[in-house]
Short mmCIF file of C-alpha atoms in Angstrom, two decimals:
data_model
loop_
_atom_site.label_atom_id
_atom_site.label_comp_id
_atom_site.label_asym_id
_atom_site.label_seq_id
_atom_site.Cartn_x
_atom_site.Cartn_y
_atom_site.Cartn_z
CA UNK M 1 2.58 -25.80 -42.74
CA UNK M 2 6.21 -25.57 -42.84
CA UNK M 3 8.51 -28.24 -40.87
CA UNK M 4 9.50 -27.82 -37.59
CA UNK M 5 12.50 -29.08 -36.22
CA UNK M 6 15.11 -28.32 -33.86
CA UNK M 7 16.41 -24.66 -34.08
CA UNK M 8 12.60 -23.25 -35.32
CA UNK M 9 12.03 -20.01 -33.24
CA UNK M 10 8.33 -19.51 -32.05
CA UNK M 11 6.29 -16.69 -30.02
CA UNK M 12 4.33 -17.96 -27.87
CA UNK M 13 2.12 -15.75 -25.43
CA UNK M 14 4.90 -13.23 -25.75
CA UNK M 15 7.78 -15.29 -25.23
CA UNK M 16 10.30 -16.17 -27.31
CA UNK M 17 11.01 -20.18 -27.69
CA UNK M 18 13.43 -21.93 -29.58
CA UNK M 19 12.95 -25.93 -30.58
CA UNK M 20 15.92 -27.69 -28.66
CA UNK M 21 15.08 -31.50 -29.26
CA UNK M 22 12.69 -33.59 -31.07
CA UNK M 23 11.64 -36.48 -29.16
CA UNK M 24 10.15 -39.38 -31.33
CA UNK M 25 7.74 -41.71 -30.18
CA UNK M 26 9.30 -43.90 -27.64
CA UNK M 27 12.61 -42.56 -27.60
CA UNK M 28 12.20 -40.73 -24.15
CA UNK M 29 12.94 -42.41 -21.42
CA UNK M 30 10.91 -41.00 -18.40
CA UNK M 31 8.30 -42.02 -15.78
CA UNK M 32 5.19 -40.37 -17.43
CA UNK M 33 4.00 -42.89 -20.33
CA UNK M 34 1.72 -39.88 -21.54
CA UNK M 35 5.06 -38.45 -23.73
CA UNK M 36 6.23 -42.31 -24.84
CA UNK M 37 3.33 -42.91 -27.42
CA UNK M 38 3.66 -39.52 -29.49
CA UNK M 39 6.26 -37.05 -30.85
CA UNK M 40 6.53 -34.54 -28.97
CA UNK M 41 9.12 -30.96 -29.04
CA UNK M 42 10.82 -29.79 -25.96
CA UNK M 43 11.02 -25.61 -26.28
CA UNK M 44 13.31 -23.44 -24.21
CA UNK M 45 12.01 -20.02 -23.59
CA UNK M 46 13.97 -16.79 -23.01
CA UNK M 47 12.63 -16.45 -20.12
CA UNK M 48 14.60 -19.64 -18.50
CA UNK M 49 11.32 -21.98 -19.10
CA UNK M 50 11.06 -25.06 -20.71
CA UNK M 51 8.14 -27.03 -21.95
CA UNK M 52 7.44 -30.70 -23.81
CA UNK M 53 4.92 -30.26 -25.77
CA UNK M 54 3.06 -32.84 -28.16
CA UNK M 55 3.33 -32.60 -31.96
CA UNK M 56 -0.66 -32.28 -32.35
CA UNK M 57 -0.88 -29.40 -29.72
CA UNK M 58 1.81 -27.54 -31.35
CA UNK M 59 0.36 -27.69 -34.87
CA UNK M 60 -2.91 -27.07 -33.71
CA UNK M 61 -2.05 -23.89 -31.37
CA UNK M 62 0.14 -22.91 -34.36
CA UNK M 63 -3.23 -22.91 -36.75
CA UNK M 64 -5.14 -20.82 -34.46
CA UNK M 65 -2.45 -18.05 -34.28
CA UNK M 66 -1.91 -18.91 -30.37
CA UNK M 67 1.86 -19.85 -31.23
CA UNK M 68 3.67 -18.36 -34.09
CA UNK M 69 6.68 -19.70 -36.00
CA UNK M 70 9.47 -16.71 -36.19
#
């Protein structure tokens, strides 16, 4: 699977997202511990959305064809 890192354009569910940050393990400082104890990739969408997203979900939704790297 090829890297992803910040810049990578993906479709997902029709939209179109770009990878704006990388956020290692840790290095987020927020009040949910859920997104402290994994990397995780924050995506913009053209649509004015935003999401964090974890760095297993994104691989795995990218295997199943439910996300696709542009």
């Amino acid at each position: 699977m090829e890297e992803i890192k910040v810049g990578t354009l993906i479709r997902d569910m029709g939209k179109v997202g770009i990878i704006t940050r990388v956020i290692q393990s840790g290095s987020l400082n927020v009040e949910h511990p859920i997104i402290k104890w994994r990397l995780n990739y924050e995506i913009y969408y053209d649509d004015g959305s935003f999401s964090i997203m974890g760095a297993a979900t994104l691989r795995r939704l990218i295997k199943s064809g439910d996300i696709e790297i542009i």
